[in-house]
Each structure stands twice: as C-alpha cells, then as structure tokens.
PDB file of C-alpha atoms in Angstrom:
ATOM      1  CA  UNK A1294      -1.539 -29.548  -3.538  1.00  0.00           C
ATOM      2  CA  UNK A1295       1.930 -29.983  -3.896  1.00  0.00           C
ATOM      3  CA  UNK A1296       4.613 -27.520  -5.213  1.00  0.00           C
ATOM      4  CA  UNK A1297       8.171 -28.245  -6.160  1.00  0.00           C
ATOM      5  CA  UNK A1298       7.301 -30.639  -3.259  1.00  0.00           C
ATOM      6  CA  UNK A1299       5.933 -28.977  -0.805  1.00  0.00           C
ATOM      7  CA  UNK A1300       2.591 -28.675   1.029  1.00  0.00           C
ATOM      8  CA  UNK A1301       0.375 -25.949   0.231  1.00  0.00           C
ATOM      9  CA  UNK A1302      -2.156 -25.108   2.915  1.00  0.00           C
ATOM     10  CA  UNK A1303      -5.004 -22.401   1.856  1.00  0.00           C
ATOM     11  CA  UNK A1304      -5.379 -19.849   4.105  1.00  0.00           C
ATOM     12  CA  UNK A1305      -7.293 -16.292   3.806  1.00  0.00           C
ATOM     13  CA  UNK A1306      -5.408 -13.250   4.888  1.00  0.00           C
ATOM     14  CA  UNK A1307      -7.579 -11.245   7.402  1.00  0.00           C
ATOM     15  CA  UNK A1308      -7.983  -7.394   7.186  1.00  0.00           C
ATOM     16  CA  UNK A1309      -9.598  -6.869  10.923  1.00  0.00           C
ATOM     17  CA  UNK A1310      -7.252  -5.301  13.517  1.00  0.00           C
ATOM     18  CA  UNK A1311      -9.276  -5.288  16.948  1.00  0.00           C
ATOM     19  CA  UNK A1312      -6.246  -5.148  19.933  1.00  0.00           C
ATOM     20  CA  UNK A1313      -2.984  -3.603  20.807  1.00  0.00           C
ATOM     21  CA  UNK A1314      -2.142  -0.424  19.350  1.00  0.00           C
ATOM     22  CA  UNK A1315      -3.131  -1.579  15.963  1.00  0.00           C
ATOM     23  CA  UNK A1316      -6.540  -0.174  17.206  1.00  0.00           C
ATOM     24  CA  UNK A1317      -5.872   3.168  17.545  1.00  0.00           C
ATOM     25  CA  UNK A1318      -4.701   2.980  13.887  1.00  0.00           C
ATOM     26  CA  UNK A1319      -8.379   1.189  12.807  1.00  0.00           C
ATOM     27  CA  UNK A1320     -10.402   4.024  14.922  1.00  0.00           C
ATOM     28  CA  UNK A1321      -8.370   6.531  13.088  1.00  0.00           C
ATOM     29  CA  UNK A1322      -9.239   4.738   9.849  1.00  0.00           C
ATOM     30  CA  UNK A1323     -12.724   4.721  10.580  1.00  0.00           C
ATOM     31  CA  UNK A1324     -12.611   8.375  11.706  1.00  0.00           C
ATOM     32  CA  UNK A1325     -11.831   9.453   8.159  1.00  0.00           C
ATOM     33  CA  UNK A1326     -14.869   7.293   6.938  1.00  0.00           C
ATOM     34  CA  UNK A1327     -16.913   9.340   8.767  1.00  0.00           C
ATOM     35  CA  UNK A1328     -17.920  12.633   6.448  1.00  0.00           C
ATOM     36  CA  UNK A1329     -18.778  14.394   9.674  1.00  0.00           C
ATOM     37  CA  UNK A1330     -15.258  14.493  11.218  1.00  0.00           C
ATOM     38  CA  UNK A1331     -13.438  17.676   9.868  1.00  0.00           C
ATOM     39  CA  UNK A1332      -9.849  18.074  10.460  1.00  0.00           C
ATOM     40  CA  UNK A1333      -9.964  19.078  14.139  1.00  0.00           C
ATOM     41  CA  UNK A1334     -12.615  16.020  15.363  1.00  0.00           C
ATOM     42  CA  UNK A1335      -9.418  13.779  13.100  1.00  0.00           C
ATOM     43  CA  UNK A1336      -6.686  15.611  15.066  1.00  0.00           C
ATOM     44  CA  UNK A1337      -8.487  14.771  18.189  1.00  0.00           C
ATOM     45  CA  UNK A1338      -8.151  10.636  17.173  1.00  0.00           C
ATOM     46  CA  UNK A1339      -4.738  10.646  15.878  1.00  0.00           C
ATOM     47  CA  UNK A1340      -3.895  12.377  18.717  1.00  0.00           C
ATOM     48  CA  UNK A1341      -4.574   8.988  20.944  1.00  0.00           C
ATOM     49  CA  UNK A1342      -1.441   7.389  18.964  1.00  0.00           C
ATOM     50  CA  UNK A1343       1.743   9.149  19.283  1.00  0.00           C
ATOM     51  CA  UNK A1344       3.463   6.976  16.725  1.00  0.00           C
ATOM     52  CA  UNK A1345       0.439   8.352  14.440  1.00  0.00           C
ATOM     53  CA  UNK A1346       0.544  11.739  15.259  1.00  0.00           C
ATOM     54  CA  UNK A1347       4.202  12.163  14.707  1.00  0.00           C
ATOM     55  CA  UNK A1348       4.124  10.626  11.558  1.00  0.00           C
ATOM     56  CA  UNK A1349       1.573  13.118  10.480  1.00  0.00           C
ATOM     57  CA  UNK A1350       3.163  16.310  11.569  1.00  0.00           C
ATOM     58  CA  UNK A1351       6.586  14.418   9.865  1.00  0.00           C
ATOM     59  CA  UNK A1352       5.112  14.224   6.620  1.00  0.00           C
ATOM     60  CA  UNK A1353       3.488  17.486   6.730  1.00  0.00           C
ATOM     61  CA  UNK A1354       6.679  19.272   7.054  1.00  0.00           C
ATOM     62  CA  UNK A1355       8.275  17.506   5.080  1.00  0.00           C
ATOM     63  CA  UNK A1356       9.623  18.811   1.322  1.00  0.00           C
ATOM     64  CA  UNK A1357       7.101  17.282  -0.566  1.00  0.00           C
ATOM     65  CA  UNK A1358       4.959  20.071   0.446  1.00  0.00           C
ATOM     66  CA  UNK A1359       7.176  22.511   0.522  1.00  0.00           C
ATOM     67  CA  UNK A1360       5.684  25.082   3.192  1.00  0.00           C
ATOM     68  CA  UNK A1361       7.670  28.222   4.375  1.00  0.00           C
ATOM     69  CA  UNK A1362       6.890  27.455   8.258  1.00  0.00           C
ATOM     70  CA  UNK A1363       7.129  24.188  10.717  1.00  0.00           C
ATOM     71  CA  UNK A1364       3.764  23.048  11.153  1.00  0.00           C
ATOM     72  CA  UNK A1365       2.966  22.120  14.983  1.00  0.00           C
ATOM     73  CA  UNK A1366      -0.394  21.814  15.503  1.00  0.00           C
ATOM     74  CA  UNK A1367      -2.077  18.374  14.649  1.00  0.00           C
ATOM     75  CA  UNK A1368      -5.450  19.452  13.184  1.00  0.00           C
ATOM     76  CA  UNK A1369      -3.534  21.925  10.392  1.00  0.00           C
ATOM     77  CA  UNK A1370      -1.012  18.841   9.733  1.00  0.00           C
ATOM     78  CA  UNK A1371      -4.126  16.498   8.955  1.00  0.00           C
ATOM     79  CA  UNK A1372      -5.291  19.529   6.954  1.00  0.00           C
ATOM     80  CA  UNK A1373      -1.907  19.522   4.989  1.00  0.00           C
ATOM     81  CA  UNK A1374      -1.928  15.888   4.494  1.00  0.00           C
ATOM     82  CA  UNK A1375      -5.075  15.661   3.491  1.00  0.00           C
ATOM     83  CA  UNK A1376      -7.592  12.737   3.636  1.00  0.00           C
ATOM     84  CA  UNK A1377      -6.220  10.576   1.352  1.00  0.00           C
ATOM     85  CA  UNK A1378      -3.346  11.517   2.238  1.00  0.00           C
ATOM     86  CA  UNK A1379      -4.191  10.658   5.990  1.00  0.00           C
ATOM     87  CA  UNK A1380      -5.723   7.218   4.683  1.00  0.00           C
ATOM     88  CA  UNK A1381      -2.370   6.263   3.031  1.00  0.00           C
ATOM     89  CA  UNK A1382      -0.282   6.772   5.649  1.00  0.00           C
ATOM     90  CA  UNK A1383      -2.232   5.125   8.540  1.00  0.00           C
ATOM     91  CA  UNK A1384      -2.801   2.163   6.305  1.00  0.00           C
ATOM     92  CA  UNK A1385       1.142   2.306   5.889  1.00  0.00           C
ATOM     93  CA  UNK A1386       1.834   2.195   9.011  1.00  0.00           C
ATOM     94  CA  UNK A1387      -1.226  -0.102  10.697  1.00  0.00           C
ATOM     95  CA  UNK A1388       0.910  -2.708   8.020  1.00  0.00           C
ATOM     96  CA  UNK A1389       4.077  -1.683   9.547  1.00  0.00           C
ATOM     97  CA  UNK A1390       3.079  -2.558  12.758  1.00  0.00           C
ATOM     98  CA  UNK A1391       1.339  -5.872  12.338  1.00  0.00           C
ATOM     99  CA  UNK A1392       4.837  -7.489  12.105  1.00  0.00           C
ATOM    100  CA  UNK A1393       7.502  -8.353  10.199  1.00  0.00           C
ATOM    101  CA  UNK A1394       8.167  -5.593   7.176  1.00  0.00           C
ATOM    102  CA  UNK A1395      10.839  -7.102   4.990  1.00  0.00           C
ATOM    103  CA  UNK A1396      13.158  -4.391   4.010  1.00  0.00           C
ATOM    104  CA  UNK A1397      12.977  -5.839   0.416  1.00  0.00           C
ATOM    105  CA  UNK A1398       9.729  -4.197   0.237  1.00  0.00           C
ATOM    106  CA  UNK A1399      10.394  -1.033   2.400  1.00  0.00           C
ATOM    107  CA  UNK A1400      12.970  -0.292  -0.178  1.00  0.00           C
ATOM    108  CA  UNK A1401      10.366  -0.801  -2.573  1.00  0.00           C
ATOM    109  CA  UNK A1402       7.618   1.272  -1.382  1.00  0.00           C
ATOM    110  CA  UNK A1403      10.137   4.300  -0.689  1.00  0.00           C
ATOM    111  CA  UNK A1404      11.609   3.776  -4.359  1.00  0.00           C
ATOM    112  CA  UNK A1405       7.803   3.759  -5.797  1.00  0.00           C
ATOM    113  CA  UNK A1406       6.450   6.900  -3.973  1.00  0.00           C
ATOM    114  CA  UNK A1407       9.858   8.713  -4.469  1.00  0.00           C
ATOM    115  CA  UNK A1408       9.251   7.577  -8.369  1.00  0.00           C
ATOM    116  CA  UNK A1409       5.601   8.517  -8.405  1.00  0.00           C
ATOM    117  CA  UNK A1410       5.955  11.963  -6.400  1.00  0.00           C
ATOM    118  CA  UNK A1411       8.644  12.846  -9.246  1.00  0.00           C
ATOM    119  CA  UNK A1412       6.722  11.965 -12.177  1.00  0.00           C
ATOM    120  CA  UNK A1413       2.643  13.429 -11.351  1.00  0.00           C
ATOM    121  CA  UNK A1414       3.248  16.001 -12.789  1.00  0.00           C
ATOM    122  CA  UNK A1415       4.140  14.665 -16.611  1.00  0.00           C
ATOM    123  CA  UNK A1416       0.994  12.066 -16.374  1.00  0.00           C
ATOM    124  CA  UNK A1417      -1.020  14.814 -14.799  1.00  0.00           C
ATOM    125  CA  UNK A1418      -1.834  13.264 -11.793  1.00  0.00           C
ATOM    126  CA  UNK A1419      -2.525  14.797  -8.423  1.00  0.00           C
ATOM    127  CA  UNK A1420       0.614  15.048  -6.464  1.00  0.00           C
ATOM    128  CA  UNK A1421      -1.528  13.697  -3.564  1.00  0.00           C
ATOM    129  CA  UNK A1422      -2.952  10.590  -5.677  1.00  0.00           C
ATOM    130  CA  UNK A1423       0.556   9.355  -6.613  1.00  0.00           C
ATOM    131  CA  UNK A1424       1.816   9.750  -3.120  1.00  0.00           C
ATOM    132  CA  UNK A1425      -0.912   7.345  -2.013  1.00  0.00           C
ATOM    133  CA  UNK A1426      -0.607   4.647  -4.707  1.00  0.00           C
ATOM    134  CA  UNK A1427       3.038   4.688  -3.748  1.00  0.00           C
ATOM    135  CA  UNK A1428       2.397   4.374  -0.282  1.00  0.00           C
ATOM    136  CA  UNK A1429       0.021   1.342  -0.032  1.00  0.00           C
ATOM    137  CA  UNK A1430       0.962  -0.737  -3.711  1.00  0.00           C
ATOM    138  CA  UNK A1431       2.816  -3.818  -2.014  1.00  0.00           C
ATOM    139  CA  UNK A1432       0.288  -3.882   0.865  1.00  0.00           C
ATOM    140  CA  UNK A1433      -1.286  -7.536   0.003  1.00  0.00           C
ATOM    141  CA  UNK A1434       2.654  -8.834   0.543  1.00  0.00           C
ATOM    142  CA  UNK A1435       3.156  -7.027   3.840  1.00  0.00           C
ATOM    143  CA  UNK A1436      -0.289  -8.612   4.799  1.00  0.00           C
ATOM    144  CA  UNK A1437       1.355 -12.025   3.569  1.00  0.00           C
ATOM    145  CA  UNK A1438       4.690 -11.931   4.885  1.00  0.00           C
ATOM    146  CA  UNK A1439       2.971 -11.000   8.614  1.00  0.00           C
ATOM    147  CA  UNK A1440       0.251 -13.821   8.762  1.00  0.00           C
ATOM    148  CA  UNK A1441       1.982 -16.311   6.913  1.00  0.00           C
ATOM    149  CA  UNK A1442       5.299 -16.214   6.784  1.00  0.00           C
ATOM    150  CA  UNK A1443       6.297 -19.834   5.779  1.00  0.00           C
ATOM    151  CA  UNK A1444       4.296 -19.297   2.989  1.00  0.00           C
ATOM    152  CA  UNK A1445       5.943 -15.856   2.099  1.00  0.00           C
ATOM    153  CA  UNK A1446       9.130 -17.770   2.309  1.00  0.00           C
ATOM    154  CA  UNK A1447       7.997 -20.352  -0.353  1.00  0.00           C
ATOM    155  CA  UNK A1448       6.905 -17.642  -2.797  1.00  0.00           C
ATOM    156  CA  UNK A1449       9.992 -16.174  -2.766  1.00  0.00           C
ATOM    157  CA  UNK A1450      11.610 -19.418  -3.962  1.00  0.00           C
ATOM    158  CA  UNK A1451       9.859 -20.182  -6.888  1.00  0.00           C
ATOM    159  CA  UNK A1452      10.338 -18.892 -10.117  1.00  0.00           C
ATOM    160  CA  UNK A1453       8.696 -15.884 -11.302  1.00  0.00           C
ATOM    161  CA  UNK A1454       6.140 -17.605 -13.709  1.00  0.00           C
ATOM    162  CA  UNK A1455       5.008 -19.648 -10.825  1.00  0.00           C
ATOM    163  CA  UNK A1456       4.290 -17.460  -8.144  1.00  0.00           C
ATOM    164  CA  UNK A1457       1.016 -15.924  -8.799  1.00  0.00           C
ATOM    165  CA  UNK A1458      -0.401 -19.773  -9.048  1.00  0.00           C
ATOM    166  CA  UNK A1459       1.343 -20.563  -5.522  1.00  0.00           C
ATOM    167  CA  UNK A1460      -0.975 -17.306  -3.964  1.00  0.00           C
ATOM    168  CA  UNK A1461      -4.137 -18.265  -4.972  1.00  0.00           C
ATOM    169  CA  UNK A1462      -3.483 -21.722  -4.003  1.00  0.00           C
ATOM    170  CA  UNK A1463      -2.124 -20.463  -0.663  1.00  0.00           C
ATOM    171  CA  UNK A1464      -4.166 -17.607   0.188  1.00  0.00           C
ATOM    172  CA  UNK A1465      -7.104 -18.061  -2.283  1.00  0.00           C
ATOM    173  CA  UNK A1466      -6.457 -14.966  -4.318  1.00  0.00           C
ATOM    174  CA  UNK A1467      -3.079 -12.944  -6.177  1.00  0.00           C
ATOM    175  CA  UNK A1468      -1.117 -10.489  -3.963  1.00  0.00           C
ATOM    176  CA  UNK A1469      -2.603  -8.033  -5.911  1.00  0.00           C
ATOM    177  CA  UNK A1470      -5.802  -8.812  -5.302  1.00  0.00           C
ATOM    178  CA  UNK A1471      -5.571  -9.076  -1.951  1.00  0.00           C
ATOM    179  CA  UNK A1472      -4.145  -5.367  -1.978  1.00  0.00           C
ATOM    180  CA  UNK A1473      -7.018  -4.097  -3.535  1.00  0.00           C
ATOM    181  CA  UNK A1474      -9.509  -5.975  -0.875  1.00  0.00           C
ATOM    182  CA  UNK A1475      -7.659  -4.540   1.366  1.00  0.00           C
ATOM    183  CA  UNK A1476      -7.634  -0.707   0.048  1.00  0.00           C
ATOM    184  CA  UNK A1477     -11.248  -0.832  -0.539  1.00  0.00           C
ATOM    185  CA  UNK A1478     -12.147  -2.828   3.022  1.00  0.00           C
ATOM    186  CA  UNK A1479     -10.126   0.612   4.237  1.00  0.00           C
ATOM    187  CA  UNK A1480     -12.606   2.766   2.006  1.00  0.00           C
ATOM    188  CA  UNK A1481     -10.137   4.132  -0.869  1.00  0.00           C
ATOM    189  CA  UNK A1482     -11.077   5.525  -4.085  1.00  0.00           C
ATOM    190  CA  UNK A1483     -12.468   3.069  -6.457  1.00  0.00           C
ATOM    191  CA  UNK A1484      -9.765   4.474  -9.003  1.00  0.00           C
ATOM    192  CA  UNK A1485      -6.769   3.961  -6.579  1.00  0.00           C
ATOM    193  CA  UNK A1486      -8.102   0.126  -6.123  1.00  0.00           C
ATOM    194  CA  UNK A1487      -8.071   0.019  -9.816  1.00  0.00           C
ATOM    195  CA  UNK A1488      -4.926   1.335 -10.604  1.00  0.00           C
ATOM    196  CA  UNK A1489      -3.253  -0.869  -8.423  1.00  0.00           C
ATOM    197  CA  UNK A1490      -4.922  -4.063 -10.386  1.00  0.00           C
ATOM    198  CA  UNK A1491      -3.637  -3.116 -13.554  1.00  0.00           C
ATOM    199  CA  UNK A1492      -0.111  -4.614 -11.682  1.00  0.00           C
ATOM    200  CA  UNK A1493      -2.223  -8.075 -11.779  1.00  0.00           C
ATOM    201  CA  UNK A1494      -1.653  -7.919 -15.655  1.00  0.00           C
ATOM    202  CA  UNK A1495       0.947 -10.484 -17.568  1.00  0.00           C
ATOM    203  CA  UNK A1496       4.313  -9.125 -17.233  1.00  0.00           C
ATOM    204  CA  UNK A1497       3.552  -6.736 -15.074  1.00  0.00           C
ATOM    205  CA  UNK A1498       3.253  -8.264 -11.531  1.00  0.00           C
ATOM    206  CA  UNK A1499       5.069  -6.967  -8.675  1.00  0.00           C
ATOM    207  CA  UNK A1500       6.943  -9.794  -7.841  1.00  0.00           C
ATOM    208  CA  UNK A1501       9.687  -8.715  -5.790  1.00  0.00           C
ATOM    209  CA  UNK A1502      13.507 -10.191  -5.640  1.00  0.00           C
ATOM    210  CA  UNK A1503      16.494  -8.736  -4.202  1.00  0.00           C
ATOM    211  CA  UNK A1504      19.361  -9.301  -6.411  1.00  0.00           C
ATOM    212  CA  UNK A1505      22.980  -7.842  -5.599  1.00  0.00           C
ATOM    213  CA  UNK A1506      21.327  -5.000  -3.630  1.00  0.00           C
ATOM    214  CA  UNK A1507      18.602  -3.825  -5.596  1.00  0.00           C
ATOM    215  CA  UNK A1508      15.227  -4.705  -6.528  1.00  0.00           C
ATOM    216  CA  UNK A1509      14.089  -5.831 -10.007  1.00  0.00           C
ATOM    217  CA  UNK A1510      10.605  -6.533 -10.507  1.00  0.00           C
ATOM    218  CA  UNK A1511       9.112  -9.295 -11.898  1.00  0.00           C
ATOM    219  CA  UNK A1512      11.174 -11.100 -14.930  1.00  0.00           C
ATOM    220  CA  UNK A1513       9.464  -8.938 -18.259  1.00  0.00           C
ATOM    221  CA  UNK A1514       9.245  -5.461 -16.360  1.00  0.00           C
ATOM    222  CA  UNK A1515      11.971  -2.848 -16.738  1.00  0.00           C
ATOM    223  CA  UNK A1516      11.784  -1.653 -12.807  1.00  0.00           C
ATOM    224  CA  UNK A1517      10.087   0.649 -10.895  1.00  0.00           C
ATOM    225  CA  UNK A1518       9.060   3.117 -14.018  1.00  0.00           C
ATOM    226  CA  UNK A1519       7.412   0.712 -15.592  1.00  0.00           C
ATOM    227  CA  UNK A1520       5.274   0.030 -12.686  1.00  0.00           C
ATOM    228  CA  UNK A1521       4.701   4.348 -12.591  1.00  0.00           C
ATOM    229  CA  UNK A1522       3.589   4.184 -16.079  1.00  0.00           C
ATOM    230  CA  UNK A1523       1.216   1.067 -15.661  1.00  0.00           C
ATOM    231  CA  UNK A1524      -0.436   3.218 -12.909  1.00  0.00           C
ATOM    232  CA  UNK A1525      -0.684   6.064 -14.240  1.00  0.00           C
ATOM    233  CA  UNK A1526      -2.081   5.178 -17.416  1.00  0.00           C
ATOM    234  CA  UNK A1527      -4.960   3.958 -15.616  1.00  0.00           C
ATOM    235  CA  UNK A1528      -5.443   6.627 -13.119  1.00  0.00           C
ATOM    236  CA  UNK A1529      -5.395   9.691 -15.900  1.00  0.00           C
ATOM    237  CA  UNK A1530      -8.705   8.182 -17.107  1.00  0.00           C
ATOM    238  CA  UNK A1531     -10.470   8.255 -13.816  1.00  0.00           C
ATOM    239  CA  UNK A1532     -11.530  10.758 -11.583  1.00  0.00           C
ATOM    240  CA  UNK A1533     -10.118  10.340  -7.416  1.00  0.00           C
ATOM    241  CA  UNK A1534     -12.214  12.482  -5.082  1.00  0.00           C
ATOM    242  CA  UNK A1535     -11.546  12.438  -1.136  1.00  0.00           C
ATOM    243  CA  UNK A1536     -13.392  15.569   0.002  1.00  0.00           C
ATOM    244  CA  UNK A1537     -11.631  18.546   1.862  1.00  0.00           C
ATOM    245  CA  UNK A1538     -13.358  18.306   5.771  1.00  0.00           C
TER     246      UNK A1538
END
C-alpha cells in the first residue's frame, strides 16, 4: 500500500529485550512478577543495574513523596516507590534505553505525569496510579520511533486524520494499542491498560506535533488536560491493586 506515495511495509513491533543492559531491566521486570520477591529479594535485582538503582533511590527522594529524611538504602526506596511504582519506572526507562527517545515525547511524558500527579487528588485517584499512567502513556511511540524509525518519520508527516490508518498498516495495530500490549506483556493492572485505550477514542488520540515549542495533541483535543480527564474518567470506575511485598 501506498501513502501520499510512499511504500508502506508492515512490520510488528517486538516487546522481548534478551541482551545488553536492557536485560537487567527485563530480570528486574520479571522480579516484580514474582509474588514471592518482597522488597529486599527486589533491592537485591535492581541492585545489578546502577542506572536502575539510582533512578529508584532518585525518585524516592524526590518531592512527590515528600519524606522528612534522604532515603539510602535500596530495599526501603523500592518500598517507597512501590510496585507499581517500580513497574513504571523500569518500563520507562528499559524504553529509554532501547534507542532513540525523541524529546517531543520526553516533554510529553514529563508534562503528563507532572499534570496527572497534580490533579489525583480531585478525580480521586491514587497518587501512585496517576504517576504510572503518566509514566508509560506514549510507550507504543517510543517502541515505534526505536524499531522503525523511517516509519516514525512518515507518521509524523501526515495529517492528523490519517495517521492512525498509516499504524495499522505499518505496524499492524494503533500506537495505542500497541502501548497497551506492551503494559500488559509487562504484567500491569488490567485498569491501567484500559485507561490508556480510552486515548484510542475519536478525537482523542495522542498524536503528537511540536509546533513553535510546545506540544498540542491531536487536532480536536484541548492539550494535555484533556488527556488527564479521559484517563481518569476511566480509572475512577475501576479498582488498581499491586500488592505491598
């Protein structure tokens, strides 16, 4: 298939990391599947991956949890964190390292969590929940961008109306969908994964464009609240358990 006259070559976007030190990040991963790790067996496995481990005690001392000491040890930062919390963040940065991260959508993902973080409270969500949707909502086009970049490039030239055509002929599903595959391949709440299809709707895609310095999101939507609200109105019916270890 042709379009606006150019090839369009299927491919499927792969979710297994097996080498490098992408593989630290996929044992961690599967450490928090496991029920029978508790904080300190977790601590032990992050421990492996400095880049990992720093991040963790970073975002444990940081504001959002607001704690009166520096946290040092590993095992009470994954405790702080939290499992989802943990999941989030690995997944965050296992996409970070798999290659290219357009800043387009770093800004993004900062602006989203920032947004989300600020605004739990008024949907009553779980601080933690909206932290993680925030973190991992434009994972499917990180996952894009790195294994196919030519065809990232195309997207991002064609209109808005005719993008979400262009990724299922290109990589056989919607960037959206290809988030939530990837969320629940990496065992995340069934609610997250839901949430973050509600974006899939009309008019409220997460197509991304960088105009003039900012972001505006997809031609109908009125930025980054409306994407909060969209979430949010689907997560406050559901119920998203990870289990204290």
């Amino acid at each position: 298939r042709r379009v606006r006259g150019r090839e369009v070559v299927g491919m499927r976007i792969e979710l297994e990391v097996e080498a490098g030190d992408q593989a630290s990040l996929a044992a961690f991963l599967r450490a928090l599947g496991d029920e029978a790790n508790g904080f300190p067996e977790l601590a032990l496995v992050a421990e492996r991956d400095p880049g990992l481990e720093a991040a963790i005690l970073k975002l444990a001392n940081s504001s959002y949890y607001g704690l009166a000491g520096e946290v040092d040890r590993l095992d009470f930062a994954c405790a702080v964190v939290g499992v989802l919390g943990l999941r989030s963040l690995t997944v965050a940065e296992l996409a970070r390292r798999r290659g290219p991260y357009p800043s387009e959508l770093a800004r993004f993902a900062n602006q989203l969590t920032v947004e989300m973080q600020r605004r739990a409270a008024g949907f009553a969500i779980d601080e933690q929940v909206a932290l993680s949707v925030g973190l991992v909502a434009t994972l499917g086009w990180v996952l894009a961008v790195q294994q196919d970049p030519v065809g990232y490039a195309q997207l991002m030239e064609l209109p808005i109306e005719e993008r979400r055509g262009y990724e299922i002929e290109r990589w056989e599903e919607p960037l959206v969908r290809l988030t939530q595959r990837a969320l629940a391949h990496w065992a995340f709440p069934e609610a997250i994964v839901a949430a973050v299809g509600e974006l899939d709707g009309q008019h409220r895609r997460l197509d991304l464009l960088e105009i003039g310095g900012g972001i505006v999101i997809g031609r109908a939507l009125e930025g980054v609240e409306h994407v909060v609200r969209v979430i949010f109105r689907r997560l406050a019916h559901q119920t998203v358990i990870e289990r204290d270890r």
